[in-house]
C-alpha positions as a Python dict, from the first residue, in 0.01 Angstrom:
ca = {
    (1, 'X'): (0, 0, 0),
    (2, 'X'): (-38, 374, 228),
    (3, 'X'): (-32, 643, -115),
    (4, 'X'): (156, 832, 182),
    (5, 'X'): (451, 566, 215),
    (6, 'X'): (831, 599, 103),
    (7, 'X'): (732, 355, -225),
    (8, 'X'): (438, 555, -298),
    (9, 'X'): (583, 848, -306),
    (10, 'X'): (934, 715, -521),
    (11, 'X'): (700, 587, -807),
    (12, 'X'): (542, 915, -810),
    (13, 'X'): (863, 1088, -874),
    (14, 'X'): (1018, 861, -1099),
    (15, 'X'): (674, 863, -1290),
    (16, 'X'): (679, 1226, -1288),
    (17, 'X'): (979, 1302, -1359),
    (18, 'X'): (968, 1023, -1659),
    (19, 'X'): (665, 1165, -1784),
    (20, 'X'): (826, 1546, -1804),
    (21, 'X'): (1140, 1391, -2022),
    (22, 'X'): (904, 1219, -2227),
    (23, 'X'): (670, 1509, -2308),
    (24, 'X'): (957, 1726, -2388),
    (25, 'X'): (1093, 1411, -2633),
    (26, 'X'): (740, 1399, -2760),
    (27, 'X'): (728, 1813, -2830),
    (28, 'X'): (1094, 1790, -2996),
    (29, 'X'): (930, 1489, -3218),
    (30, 'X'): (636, 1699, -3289),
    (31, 'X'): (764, 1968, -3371),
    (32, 'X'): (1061, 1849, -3622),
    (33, 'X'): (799, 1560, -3691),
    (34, 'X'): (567, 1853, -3798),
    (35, 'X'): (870, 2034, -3973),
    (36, 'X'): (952, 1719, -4202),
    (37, 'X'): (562, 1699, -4276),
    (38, 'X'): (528, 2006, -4417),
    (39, 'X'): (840, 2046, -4658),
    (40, 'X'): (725, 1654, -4735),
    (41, 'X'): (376, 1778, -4795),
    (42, 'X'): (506, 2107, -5021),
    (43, 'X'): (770, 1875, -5217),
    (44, 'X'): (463, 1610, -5292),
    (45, 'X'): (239, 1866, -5387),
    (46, 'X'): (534, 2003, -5592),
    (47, 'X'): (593, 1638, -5779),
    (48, 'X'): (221, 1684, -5845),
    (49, 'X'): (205, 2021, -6003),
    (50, 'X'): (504, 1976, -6221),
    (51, 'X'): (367, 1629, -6346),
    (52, 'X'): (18, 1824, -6416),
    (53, 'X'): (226, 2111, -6592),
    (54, 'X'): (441, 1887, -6797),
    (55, 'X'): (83, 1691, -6925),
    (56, 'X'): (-52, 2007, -6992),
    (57, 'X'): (254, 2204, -7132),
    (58, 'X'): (313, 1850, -7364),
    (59, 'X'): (-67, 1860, -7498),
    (60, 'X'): (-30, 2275, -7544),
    (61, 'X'): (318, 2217, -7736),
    (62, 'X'): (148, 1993, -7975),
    (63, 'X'): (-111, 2241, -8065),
    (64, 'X'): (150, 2514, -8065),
    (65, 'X'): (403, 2293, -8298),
    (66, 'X'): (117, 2168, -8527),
    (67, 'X'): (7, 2483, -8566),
    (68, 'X'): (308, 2648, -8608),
    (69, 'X'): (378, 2388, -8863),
    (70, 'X'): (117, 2417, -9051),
    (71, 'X'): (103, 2808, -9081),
    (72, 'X'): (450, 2779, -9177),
    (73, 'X'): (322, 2539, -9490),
    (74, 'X'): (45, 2798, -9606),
    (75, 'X'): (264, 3094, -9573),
    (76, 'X'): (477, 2904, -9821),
    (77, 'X'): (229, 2921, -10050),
    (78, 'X'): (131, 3270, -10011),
    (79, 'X'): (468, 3398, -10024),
    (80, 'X'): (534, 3176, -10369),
    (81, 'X'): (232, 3315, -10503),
    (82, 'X'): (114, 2938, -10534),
    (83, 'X'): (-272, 2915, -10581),
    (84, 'X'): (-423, 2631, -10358),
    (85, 'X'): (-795, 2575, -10359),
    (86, 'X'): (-1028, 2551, -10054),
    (87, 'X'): (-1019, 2178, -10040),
    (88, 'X'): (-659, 2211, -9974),
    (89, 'X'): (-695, 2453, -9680),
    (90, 'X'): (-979, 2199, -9568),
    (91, 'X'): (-666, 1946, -9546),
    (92, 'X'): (-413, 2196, -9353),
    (93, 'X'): (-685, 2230, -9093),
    (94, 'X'): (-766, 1870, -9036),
    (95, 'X'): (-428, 1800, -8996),
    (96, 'X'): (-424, 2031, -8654),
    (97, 'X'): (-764, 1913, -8556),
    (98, 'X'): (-656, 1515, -8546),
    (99, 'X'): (-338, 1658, -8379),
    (100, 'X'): (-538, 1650, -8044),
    (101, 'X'): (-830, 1482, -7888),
    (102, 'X'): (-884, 1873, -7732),
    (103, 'X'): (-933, 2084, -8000),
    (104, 'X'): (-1223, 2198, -8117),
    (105, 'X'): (-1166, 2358, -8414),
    (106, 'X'): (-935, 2563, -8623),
    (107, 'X'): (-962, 2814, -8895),
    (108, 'X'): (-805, 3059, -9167),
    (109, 'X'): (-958, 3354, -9149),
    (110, 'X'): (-816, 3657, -9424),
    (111, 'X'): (-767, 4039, -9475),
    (112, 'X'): (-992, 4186, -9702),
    (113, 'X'): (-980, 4075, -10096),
    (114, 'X'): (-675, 3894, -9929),
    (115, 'X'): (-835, 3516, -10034),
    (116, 'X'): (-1028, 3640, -10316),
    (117, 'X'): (-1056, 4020, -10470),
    (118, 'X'): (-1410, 4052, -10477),
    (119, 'X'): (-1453, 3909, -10113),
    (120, 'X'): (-1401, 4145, -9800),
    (121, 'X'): (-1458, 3848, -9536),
    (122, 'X'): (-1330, 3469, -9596),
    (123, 'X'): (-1301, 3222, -9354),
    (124, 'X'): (-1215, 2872, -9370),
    (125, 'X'): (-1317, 2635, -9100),
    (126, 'X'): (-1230, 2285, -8932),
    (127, 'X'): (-1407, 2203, -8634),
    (128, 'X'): (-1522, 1823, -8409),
    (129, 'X'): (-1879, 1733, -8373),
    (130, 'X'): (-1928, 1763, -8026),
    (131, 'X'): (-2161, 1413, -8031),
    (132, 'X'): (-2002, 1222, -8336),
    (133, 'X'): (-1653, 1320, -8328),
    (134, 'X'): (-1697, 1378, -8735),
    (135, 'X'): (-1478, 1644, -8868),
    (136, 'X'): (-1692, 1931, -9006),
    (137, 'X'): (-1604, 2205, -9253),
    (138, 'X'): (-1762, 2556, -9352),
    (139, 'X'): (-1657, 2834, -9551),
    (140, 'X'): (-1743, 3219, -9454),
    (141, 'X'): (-1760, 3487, -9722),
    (142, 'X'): (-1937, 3832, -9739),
    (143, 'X'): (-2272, 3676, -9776),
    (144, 'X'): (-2265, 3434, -9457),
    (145, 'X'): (-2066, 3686, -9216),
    (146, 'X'): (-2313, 3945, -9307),
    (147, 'X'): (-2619, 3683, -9226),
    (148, 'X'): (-2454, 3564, -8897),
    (149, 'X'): (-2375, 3941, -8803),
    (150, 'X'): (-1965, 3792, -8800),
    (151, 'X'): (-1694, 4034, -8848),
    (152, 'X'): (-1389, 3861, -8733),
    (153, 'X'): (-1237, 4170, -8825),
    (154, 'X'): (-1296, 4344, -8506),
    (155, 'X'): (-1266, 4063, -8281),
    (156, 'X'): (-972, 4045, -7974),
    (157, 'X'): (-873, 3744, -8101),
    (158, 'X'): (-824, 3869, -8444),
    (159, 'X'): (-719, 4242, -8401),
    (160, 'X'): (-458, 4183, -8149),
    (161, 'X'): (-297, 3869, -8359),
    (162, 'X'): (-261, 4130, -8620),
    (163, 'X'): (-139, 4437, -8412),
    (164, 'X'): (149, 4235, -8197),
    (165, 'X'): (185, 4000, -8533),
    (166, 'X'): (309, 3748, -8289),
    (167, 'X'): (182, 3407, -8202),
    (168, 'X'): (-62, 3403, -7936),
    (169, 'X'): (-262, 3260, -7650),
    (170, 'X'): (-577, 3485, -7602),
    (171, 'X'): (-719, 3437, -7265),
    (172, 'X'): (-950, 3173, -7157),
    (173, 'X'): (-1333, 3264, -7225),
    (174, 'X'): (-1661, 3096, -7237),
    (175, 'X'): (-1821, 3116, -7593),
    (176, 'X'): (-2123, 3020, -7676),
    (177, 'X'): (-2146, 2700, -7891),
    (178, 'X'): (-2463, 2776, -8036),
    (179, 'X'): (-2625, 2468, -7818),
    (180, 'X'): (-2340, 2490, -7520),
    (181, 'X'): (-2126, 2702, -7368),
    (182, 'X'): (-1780, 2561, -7411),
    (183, 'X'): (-1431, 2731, -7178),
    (184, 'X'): (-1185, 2778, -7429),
    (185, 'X'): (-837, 2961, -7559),
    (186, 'X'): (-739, 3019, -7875),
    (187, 'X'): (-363, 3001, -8034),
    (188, 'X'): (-311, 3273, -8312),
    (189, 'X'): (-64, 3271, -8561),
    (190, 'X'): (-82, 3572, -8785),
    (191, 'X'): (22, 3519, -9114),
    (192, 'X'): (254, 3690, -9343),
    (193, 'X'): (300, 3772, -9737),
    (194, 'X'): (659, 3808, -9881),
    (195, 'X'): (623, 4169, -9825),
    (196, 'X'): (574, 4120, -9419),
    (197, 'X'): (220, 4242, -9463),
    (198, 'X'): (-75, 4045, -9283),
    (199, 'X'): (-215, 3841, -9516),
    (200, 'X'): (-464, 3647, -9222),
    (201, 'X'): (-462, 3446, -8899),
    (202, 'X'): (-438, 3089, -8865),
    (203, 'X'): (-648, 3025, -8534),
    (204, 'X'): (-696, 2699, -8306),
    (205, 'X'): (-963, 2686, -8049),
    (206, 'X'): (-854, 2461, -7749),
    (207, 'X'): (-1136, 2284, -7494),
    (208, 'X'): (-1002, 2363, -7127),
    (209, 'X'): (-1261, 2067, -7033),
    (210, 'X'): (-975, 1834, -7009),
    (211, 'X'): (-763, 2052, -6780),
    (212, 'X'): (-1047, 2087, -6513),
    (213, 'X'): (-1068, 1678, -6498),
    (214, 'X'): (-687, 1675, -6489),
    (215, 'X'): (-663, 1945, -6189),
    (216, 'X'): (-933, 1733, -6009),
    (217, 'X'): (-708, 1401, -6082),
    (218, 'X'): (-366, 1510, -5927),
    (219, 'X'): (-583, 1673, -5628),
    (220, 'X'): (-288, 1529, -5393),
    (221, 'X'): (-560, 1598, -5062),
    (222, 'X'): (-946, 1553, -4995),
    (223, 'X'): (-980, 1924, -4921),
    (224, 'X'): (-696, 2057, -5175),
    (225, 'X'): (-812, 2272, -5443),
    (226, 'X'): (-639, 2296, -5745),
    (227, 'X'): (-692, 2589, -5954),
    (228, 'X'): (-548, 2720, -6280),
    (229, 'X'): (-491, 3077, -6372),
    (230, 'X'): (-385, 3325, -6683),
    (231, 'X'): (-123, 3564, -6727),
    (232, 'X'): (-333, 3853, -6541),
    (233, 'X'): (-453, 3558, -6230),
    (234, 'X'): (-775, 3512, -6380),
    (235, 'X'): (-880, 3185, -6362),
    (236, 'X'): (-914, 2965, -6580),
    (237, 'X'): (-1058, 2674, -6355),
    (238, 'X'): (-1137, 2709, -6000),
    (239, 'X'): (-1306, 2422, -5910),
    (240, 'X'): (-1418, 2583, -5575),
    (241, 'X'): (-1602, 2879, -5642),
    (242, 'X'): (-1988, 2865, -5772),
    (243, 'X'): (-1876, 2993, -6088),
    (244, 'X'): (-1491, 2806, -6111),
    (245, 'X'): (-1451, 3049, -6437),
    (246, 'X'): (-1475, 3357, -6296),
    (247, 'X'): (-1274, 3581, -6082),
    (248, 'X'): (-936, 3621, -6008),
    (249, 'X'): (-685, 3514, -5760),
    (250, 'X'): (-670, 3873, -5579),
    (251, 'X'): (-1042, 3850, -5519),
    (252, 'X'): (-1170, 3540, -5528),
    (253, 'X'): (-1126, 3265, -5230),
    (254, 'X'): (-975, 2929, -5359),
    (255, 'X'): (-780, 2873, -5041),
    (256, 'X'): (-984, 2661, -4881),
    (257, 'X'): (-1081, 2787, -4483),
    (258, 'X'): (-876, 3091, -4591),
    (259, 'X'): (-1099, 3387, -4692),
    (260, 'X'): (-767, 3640, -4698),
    (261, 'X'): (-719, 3744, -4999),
    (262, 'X'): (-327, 3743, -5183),
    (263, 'X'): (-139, 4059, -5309),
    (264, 'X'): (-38, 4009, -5695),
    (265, 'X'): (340, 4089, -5545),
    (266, 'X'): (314, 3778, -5314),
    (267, 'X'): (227, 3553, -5570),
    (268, 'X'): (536, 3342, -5690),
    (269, 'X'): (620, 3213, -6039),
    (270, 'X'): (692, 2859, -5919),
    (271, 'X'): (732, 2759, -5522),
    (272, 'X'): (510, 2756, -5250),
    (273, 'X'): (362, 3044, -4996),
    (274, 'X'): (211, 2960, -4654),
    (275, 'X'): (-79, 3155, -4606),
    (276, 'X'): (-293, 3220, -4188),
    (277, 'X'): (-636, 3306, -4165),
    (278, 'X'): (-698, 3323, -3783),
    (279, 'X'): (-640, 2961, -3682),
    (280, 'X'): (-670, 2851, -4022),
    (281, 'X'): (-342, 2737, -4165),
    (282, 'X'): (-257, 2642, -4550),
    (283, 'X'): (-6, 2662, -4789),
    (284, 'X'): (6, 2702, -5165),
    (285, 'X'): (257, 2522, -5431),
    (286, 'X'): (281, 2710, -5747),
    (287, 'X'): (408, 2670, -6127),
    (288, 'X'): (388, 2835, -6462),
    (289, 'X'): (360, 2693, -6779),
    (290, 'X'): (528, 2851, -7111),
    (291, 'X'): (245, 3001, -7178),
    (292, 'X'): (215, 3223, -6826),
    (293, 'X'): (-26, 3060, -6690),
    (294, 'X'): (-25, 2942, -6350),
    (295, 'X'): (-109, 2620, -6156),
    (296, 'X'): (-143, 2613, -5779),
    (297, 'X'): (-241, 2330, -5506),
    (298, 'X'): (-414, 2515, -5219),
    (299, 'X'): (-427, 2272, -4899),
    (300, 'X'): (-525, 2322, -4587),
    (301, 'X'): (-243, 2174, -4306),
    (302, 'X'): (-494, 1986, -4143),
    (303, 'X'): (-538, 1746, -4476),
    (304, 'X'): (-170, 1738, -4520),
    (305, 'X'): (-84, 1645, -4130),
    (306, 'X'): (-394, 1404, -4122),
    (307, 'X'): (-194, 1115, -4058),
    (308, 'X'): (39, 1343, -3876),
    (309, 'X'): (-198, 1376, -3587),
    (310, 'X'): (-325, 1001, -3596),
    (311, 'X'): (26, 918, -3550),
    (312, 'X'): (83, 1151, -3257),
    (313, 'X'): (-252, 1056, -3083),
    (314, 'X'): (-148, 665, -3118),
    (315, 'X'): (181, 808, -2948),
    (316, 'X'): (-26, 974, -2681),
    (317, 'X'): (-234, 712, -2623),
    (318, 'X'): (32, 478, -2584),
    (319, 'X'): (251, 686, -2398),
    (320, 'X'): (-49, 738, -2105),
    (321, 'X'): (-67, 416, -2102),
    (322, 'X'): (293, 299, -2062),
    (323, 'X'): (302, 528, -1763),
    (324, 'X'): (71, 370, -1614),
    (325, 'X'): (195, 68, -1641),
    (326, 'X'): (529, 205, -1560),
    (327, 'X'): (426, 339, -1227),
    (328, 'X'): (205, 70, -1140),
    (329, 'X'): (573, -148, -1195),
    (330, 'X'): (762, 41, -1037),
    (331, 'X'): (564, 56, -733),
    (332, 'X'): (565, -295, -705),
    (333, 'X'): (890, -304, -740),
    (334, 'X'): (1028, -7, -529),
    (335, 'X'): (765, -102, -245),
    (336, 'X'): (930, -494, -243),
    (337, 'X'): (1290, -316, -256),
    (338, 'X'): (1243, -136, 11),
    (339, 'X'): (1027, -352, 226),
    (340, 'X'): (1336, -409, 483),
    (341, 'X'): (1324, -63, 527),
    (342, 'X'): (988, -28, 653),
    (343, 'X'): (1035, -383, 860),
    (344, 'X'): (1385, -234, 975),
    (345, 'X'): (1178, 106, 1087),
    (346, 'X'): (930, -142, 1250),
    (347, 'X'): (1200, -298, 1404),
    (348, 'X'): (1389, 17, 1564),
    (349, 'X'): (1044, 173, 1716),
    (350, 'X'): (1021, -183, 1920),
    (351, 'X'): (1360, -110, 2054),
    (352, 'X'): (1321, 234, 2143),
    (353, 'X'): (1005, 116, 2318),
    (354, 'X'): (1209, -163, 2552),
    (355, 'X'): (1144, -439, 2339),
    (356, 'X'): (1511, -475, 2286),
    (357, 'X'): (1488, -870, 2209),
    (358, 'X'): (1273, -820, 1907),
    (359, 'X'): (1444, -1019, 1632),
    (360, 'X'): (1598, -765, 1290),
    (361, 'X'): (1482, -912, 1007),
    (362, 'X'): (1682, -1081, 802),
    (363, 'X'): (1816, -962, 466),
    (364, 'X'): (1946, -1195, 203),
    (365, 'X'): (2064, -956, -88),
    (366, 'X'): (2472, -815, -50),
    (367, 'X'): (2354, -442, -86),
    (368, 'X'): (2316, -180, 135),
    (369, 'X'): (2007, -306, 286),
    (370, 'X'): (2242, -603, 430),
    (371, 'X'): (2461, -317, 580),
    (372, 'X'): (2179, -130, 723),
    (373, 'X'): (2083, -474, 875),
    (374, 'X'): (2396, -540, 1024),
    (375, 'X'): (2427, -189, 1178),
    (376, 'X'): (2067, -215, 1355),
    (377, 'X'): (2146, -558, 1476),
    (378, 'X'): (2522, -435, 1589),
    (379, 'X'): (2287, -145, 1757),
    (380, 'X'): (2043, -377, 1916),
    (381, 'X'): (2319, -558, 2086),
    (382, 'X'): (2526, -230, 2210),
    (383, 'X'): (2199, -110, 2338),
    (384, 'X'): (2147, -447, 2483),
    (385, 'X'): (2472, -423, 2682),
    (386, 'X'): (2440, -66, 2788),
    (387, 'X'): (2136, -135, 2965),
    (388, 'X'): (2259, -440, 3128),
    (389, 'X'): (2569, -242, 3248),
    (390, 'X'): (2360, 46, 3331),
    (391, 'X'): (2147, -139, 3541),
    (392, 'X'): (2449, -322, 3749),
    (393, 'X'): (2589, -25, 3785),
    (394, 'X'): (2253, 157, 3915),
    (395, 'X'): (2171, -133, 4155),
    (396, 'X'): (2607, -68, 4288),
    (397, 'X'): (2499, 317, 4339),
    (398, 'X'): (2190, 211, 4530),
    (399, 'X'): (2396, -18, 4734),
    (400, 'X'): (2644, 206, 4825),
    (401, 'X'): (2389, 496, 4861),
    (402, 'X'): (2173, 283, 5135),
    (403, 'X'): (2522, 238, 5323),
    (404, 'X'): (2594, 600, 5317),
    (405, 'X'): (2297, 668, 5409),
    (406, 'X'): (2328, 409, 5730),
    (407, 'X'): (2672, 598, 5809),
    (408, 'X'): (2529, 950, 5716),
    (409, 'X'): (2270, 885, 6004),
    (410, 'X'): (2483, 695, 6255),
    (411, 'X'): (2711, 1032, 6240),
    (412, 'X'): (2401, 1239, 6249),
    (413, 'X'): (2338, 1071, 6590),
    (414, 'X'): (2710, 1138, 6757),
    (415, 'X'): (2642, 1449, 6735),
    (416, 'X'): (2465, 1675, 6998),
    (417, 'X'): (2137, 1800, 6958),
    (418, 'X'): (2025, 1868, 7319),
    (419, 'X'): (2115, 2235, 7381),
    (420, 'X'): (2129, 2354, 7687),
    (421, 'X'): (2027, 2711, 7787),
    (422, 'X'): (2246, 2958, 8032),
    (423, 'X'): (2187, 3256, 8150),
    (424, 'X'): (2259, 3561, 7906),
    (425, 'X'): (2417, 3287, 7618),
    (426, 'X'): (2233, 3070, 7382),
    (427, 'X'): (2375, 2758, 7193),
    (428, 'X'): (2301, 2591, 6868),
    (429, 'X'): (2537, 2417, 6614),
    (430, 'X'): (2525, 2226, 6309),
    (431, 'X'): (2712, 2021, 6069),
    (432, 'X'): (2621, 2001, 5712),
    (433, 'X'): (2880, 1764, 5542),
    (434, 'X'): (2972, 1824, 5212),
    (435, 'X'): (2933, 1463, 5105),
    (436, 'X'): (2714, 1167, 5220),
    (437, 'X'): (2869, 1176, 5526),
    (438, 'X'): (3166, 1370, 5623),
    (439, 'X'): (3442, 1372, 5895),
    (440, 'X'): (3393, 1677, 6106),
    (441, 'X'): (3297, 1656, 6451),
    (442, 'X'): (3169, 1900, 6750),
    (443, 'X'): (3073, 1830, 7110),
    (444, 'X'): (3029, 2043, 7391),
    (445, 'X'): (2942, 2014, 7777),
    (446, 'X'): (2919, 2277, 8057),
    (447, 'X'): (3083, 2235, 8414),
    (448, 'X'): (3080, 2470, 8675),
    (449, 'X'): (2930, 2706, 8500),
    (450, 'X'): (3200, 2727, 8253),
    (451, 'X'): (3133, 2572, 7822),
    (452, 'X'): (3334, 2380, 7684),
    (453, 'X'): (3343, 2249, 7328),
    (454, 'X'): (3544, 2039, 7147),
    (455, 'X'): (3520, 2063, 6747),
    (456, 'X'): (3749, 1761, 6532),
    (457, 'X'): (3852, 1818, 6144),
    (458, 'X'): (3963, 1481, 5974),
    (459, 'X'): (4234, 1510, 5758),
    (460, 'X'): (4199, 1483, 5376),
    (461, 'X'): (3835, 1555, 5342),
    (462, 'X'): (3836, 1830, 5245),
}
């Protein structure tokens, strides 16, 4: 098949201009395609997050409640001026610590002379063997704060409990176990005599251990980062930094391929923020829990549109191939559609070149190829006749051109051509009829001297 024919160049078109509808169907899929993606992405991540909050917000609750609860109890006492021993504060405090598989330990710890007059610093403490799960119990007066250098006293956790005298969640902190290093918080619930005055603080240390594995579990993406942060946007667990404890959301990277940095007035309670970092691309879901702090999924688009783009390049790949296939078809069939047209073109260039018996070729299908059939056989056989016309009426011109011709020189020869000279005249004539031959005649003779000439006009000739 000549890449320069009539078929050739129809599949090319209808290729072409298939392929431009398609690409522009295939951008408009993309791009809505790409639309539907994200806000699926965001909403998933979303479902995530809250699940993750509501898990973490249940276990906090409980500590809060217990404790709550149980401060409630031993303010009862105080307030009644009821006496209970340390054996009974021992069972207060293991109450909270079975209350959760996460806590560590909690404590009363008292004003001065509060517990007992001639004490300044008492303590009472619960806490879970870190290797044997046993409940432990010790008991701080003057004597052991003053050999472990403690004064509780002074501490943030302690000081501000009794300055806001509000329940509290200080914020997250490594403290040094002794043998570990263990990220905690601590819920502090200051308590009150019947006068209002702060008679101690009722204290629960809570292991964030258990919210790092649970951010890593609900990681929705391979490259998502999940992170967890305080009131201020310190975190509390950023798995993607060297030290995940440290820093803070305004200056520490935890969007991962983004090293832009977010403004504190950017930073949503709960919803999501798309964030660009040259042609890196993510977007952020938050949420905050009760207690202010704040959850976030950070995930690059490329993880989120992953199967996105597979789909699009098995679209792609398809759709080269199907044109392809469609112009190889429609080739085929355009160049065996039109075939008549190239035998009719065949056809018509024998004619013009004499061959005017050359058979049209015959077309079976009722369509306008029949028609155009018809009309070049109908033109074939009017050209036929012409010529056969033309030529009996050339070879009657000839014939009556040769006997013209005869008559033209028969009256050529009537007339005279000998002239004869005379003294002081001179003669010449001639007759140039206006036709093949014409009906005008001249003749002269001289006698005695004298000329005479004789000149004839036929009527009607002219």
């Amino acid at each position: 098949m000549n890449k320069h024919s009539f078929s050739a160049r129809l599949s090319f078109k209808t290729v072409l201009m298939g392929s431009v509808l398609f690409t522009i169907t295939l951008i408009v899929i993309a791009i809505v395609g790409g639309i539907i993606m994200r806000n699926r992405s965001i909403q998933y991540s979303d479902q995530c997050l809250r699940s993750s909050v509501l898990e973490a917000q249940s276990t906090i609750n409980i500590i809060e409640h217990t404790t709550d609860g149980i401060a409630h109890t031993a303010q009862e006492f105080f307030q009644s001026d009821i006496a209970i021993d340390t054996a009974r504060y021992y069972s207060l405090l293991e109450t909270i610590v079975e209350s959760s598989p996460f806590i560590l330990g909690c404590c009363f710890y008292f004003e001065p002379y509060r517990y007992d007059k001639d004490e300044y610093y008492t303590g009472i403490y619960a806490s879970r063997d870190k290797f044997t799960g046993d409940i432990v119990y010790e008991f701080d007066d003057d004597e052991a704060c003053a050999e472990d250098g403690w004064d509780y006293l002074s501490l943030d956790w302690y000081s501000k409990a009794k300055q806001e005298m509000t329940a509290r969640w200080t914020p997250p902190a490594l403290e040094n176990m002794t043998t570990y290093y263990q990220l905690m918080t601590t819920y502090t619930f200051p308590l009150r005599d019947k006068d209002g005055k702060m008679i101690g603080v009722l204290a629960t240390d809570l292991a964030l251990d258990w919210l790092e594995q649970q951010l890593n579990r609900i990681k929705p993406y391979e490259h998502a980062n999940v992170v967890l942060a305080d009131q201020d946007f310190k975190f509390i667990c950023n798995p993607m930094a060297e030290d995940p404890f440290s820093g803070t959301m305004l200056d520490t990277q935890f969007i991962p391929g983004v090293k832009k940095m977010l403004k504190a007035e950017d930073i949503p309670q709960s919803g999501s923020l798309s964030v660009r970092d040259g042609l890196h691309y993510s977007f952020i879901v938050f949420s905050m829990m009760e207690n202010g702090w704040r959850m976030a999924i950070a995930t690059p688009y490329g993880d989120a549109f992953a199967d996105l783009f597979r789909l699009w390049l098995i679209i792609f790949s398809l759709t080269i191939v199907s044109l392809l296939v469609l112009y190889y078809l429609s080739r085929k069939i355009i160049f065996d559609e039109s075939k008549p047209i190239k035998e009719f073109a065949i056809a018509a260039s024998k004619i013009t070149d004499g061959r005017f018996d050359i058979p049209i070729p015959e077309v079976k299908t009722k369509d306008e190829m029949m028609e155009l059939g018809n009309a070049l056989t109908y033109m074939q056989d009017s050209v036929t006749r012409y010529i056969a016309e033309l030529k009996t009426t050339t070879a009657e011109k000839e014939r009556l051109a040769s006997e013209l011709d005869v008559a033209r020189k028969i009256q050529a020869q009537m007339l005279s051509t000998d002239f004869p000279q005379l003294e002081g005249c001179g003669i010449w004539a001639s007759s140039v009829p206006a036709r093949e031959v014409g009906g005008d005649l001249y003749d002269f003779f001289v006698k005695d001297k004298n000329l005479y000439f004789i000149i004839g006009d036929v009527s009607g000739k002219g």
